[in-house]
XYZ file of C-alpha atoms in Angstrom:
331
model
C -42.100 -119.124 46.623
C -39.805 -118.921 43.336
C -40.362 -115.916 40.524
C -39.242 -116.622 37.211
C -37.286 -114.648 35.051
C -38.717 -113.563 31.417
C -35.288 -113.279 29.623
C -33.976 -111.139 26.751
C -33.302 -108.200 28.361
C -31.094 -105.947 25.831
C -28.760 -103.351 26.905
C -29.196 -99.583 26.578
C -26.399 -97.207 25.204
C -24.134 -96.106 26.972
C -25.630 -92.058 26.633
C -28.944 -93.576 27.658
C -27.419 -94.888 31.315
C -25.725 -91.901 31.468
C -28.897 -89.898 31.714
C -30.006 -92.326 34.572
C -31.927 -94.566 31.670
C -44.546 -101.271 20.428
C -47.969 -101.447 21.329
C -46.841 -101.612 24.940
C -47.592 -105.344 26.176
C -51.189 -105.292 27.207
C -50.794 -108.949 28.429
C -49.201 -108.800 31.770
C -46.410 -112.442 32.160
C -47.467 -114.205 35.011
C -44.119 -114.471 37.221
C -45.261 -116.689 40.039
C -45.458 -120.324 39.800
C -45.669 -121.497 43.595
C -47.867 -118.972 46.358
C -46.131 -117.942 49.503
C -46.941 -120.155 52.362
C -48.552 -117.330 54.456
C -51.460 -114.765 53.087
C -50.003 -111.359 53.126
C -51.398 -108.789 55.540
C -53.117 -106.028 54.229
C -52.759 -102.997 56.265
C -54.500 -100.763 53.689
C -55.970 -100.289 50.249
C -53.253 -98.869 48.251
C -49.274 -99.569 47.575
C -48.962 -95.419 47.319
C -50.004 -94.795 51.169
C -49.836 -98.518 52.752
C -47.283 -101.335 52.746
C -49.008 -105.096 52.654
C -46.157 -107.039 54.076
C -45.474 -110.859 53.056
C -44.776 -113.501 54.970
C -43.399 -115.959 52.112
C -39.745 -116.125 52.940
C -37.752 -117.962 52.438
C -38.214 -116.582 48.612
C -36.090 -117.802 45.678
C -35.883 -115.368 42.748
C -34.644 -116.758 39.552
C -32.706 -113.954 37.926
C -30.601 -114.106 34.456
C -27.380 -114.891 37.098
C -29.211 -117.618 38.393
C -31.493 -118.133 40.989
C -30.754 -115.848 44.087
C -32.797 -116.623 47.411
C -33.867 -114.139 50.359
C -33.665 -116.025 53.942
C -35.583 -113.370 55.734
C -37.728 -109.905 55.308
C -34.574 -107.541 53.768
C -34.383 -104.333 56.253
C -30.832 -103.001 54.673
C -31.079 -102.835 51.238
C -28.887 -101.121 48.868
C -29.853 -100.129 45.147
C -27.072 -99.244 42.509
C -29.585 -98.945 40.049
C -31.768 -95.682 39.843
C -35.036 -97.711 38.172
C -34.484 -100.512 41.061
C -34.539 -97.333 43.566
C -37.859 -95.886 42.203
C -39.783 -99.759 42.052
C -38.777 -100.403 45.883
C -40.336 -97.117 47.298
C -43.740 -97.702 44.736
C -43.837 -100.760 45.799
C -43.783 -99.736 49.462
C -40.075 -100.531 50.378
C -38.794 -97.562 50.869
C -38.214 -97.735 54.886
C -36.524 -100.620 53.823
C -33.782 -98.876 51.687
C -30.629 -97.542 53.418
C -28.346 -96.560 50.362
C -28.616 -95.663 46.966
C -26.914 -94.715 44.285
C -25.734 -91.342 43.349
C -27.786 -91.041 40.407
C -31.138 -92.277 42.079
C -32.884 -88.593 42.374
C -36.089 -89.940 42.786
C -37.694 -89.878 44.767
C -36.295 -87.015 46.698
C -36.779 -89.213 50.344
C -34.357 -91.602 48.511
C -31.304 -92.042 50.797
C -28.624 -90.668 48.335
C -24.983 -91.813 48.372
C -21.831 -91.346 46.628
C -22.263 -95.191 45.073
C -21.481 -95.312 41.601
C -24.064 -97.231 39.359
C -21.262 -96.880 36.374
C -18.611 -98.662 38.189
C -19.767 -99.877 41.588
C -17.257 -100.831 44.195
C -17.729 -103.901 46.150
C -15.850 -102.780 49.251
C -18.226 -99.435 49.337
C -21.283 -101.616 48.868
C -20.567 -103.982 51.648
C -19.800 -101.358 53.633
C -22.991 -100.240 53.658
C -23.959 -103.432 55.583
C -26.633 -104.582 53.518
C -28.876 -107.762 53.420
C -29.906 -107.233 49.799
C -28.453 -105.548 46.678
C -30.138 -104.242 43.668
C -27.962 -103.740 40.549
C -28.875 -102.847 36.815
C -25.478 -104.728 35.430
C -22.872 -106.590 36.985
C -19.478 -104.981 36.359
C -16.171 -106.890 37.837
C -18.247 -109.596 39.191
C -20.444 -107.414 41.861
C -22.643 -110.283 42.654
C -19.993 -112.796 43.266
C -18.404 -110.996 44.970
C -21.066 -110.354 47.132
C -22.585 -113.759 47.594
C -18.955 -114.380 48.828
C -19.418 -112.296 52.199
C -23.224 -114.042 52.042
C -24.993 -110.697 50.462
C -28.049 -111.581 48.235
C -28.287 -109.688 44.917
C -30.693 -109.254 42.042
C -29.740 -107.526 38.482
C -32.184 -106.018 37.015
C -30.950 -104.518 33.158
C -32.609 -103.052 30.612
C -36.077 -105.018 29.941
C -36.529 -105.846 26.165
C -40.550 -105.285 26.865
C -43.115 -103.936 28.961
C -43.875 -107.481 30.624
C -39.894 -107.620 31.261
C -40.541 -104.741 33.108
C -43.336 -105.607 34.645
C -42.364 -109.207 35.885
C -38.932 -107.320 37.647
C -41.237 -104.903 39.684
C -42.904 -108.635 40.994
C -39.366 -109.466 41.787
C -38.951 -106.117 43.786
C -42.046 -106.885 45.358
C -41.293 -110.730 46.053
C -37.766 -110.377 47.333
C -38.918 -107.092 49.700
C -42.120 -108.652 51.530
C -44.848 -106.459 49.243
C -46.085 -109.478 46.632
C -49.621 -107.710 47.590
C -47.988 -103.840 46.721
C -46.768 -105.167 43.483
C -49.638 -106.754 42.521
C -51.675 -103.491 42.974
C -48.622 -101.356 40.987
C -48.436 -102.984 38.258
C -52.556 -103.341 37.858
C -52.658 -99.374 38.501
C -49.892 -99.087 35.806
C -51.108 -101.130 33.536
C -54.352 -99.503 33.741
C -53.209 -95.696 33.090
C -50.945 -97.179 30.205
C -54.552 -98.373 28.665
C -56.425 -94.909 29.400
C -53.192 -93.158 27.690
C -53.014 -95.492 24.293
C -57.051 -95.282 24.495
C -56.972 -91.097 24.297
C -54.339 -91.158 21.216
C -56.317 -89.384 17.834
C -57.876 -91.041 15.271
C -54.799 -90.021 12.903
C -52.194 -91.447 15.208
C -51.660 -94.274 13.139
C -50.743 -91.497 10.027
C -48.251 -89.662 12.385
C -44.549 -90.256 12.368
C -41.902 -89.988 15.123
C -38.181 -89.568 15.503
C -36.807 -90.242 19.327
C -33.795 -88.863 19.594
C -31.420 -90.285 22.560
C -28.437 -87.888 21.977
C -27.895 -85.460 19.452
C -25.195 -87.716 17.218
C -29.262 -88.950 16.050
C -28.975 -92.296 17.740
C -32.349 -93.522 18.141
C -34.409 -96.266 19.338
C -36.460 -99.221 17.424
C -39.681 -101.071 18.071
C -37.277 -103.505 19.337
C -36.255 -101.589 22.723
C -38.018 -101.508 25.354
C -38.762 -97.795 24.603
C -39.590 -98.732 21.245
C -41.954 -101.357 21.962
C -43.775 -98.822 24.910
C -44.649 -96.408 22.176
C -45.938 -98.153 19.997
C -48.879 -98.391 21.668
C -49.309 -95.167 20.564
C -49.450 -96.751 16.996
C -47.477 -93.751 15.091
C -44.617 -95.120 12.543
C -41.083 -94.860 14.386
C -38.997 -93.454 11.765
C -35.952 -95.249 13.177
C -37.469 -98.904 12.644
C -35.599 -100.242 9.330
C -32.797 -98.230 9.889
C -31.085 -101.194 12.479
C -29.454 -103.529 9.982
C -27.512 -105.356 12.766
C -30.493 -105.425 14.688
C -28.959 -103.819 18.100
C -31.700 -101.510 18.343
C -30.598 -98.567 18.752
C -29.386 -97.156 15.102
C -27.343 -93.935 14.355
C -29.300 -92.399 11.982
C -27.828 -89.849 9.246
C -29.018 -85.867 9.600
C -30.018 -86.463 5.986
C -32.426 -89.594 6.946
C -34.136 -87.544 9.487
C -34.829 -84.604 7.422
C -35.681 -86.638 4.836
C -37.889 -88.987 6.821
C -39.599 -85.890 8.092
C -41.326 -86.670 11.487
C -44.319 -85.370 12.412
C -43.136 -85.471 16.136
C -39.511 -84.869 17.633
C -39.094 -86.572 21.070
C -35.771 -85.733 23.001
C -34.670 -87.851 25.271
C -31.279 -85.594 25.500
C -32.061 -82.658 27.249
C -30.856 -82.850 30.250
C -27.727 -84.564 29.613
C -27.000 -83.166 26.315
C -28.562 -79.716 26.407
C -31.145 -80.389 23.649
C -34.443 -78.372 23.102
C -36.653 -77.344 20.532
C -34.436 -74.187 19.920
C -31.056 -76.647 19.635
C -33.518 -78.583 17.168
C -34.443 -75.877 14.924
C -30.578 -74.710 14.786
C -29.168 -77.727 13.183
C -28.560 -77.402 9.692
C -31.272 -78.220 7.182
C -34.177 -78.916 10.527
C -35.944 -75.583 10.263
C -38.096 -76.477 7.918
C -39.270 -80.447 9.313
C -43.053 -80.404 9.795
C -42.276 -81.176 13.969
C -40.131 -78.001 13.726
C -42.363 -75.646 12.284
C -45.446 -77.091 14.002
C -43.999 -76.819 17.455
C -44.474 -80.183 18.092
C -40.820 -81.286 19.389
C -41.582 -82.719 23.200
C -38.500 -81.926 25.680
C -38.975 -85.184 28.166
C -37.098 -85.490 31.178
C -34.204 -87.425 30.582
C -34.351 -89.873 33.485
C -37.631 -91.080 32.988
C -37.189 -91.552 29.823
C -34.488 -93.589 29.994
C -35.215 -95.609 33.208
C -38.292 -98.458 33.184
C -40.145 -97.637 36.842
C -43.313 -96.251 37.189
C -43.243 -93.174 36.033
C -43.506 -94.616 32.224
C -47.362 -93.544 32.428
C -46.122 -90.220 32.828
C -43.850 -90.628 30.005
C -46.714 -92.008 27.506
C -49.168 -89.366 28.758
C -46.771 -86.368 27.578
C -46.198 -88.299 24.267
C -50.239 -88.935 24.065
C -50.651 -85.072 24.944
C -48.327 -83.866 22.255
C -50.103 -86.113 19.832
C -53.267 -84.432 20.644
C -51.513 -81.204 20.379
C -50.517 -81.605 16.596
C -53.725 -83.542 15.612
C -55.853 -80.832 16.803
C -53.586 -78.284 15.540
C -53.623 -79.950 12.003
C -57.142 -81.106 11.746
């Protein structure tokens, strides 16, 4: 069985990793060209209580290193990558993982280590005794090294879109033994990301919205994966035009913003940066932006804002809610 690899993944920030990290694709990629050889066996009816194990292996996954192939069923695997460590246990992988990084908090069953994700060290990895690897970059040649002492691993960075996203939770699925868990995740997801850009108001597509990912006012464009998530919600990101190199994620002036005036403040910054709607009102010339004085500044949770798991749903549904908040509060 070989998954393919939807490339253009673009790299996040480095404040954005730190805290781990349009209309949303509605079209999910296809990622599997060949079927596994053996029907998977369905022990239950959903990926959140029951694992469907796969037969398929050997499996080849074709990753942006190249293509990286799985002999047998993994049983040791180690994840330096906190949005890796959240798509193994929803896709039912989780008695599967024996190490993870030290900033993969979720979930809490999560076997926590002192393995960096910021500068992983191939000796501490290997001493973990894995059979598979999960990584969200590959600093000093990781993976080399790794195949070296015959370790299998998989990068998964930043996606540049929802199908991005969605094709590496296949991957997770493919190279674990839970095609059939995968499957069902990503149809679940895909579905509550509908319901969510289905509830926005009928004047979402008059609202505005600055995303803030630390408070020196870099932001994110409709060309980011974040960016391209909420625009299903179809408000106007105030950031878009503001990237004249195109990286995506602009510095914008204190003077743009206030200027710009957003009907909704998103901060992706709060837990790393210490940034509320208080912090917000504070700065200089902010007291008087229409998101300040209608209280409609959203404090998200830093990590799952910035990461590209599951738990995006729940970050849509708190935008959608706050949306709802001002629209009903303004109408």
């Amino acid at each position: 069985m070989r998954i393919a690899h939807i490339a253009g993944a673009c790299a996040l920030v480095l404040v954005v990793a730190a805290c781990s990290s349009g209309a949303g694709s509605s079209d999910m990629e296809s990622s599997t060209s060949t079927q596994p050889t053996d029907a998977p066996t369905t022990t239950g009816s959903s990926p959140s209580s029951t694992t469907m194990l796969d037969t398929g292996f050997p499996v080849t996954i074709d990753t942006a290193q190249g293509p990286v192939t799985i002999v047998e069923r993994p049983e040791r695997i180690v994840s330096i990558s906190p949005t890796s460590t959240e798509v193994l246990y929803a896709v039912g992988a989780g008695d599967q993982v024996v190490a993870v990084d030290s900033l993969s908090n979720y979930p809490e069953s999560a076997p926590v280590t002192d393995l960096s994700a910021f500068t992983p060290s191939l000796e501490a990895i290997v001493a973990q005794d894995p059979d598979l690897v999960f990584l969200s970059y590959d600093p000093a040649d990781i993976v080399a090294g790794l195949s070296a002492v015959g370790i299998p691993a998989i990068v998964h960075g930043t996606p540049a879109g929802l199908g991005d996203a969605f094709t590496q939770w296949e991957q997770v699925g493919a190279a674990t033994g839970h095609v059939a868990d995968a499957a069902l995740l990503l149809a679940q997801v895909q579905g509550d990301l509908d319901a969510a850009f289905g509830s926005v108001p009928d004047s979402a597509a008059e609202l505005t919205y600055y995303y803030e990912l630390e408070p020196t006012l870099y932001s994110a464009t409709a060309t980011t994966f974040i960016g391209e998530l909420l625009a299903g919600t179809t408000m106007t990101n105030i950031a878009d035009g503001q990237d004249p190199d195109g990286y995506g994620y602009p510095q914008l002036s204190a003077e743009y913003v206030v200027d710009a005036d957003p009907d909704l403040i998103l901060l992706a910054d709060t837990m790393c940066c210490g940034q509320s709607a208080a912090t917000v009102a504070e700065r200089p010339g902010w007291a008087t932006l229409t998101a300040v004085s209608a209280g409609s500044i959203l404090e998200l949770d830093d990590d799952v804002a910035s990461r590209w798991g599951p738990r995006i749903v729940e970050l849509v549904e708190d935008v959608v809610a706050a949306m709802r908040t001002f629209d009903a509060a303004n109408a």
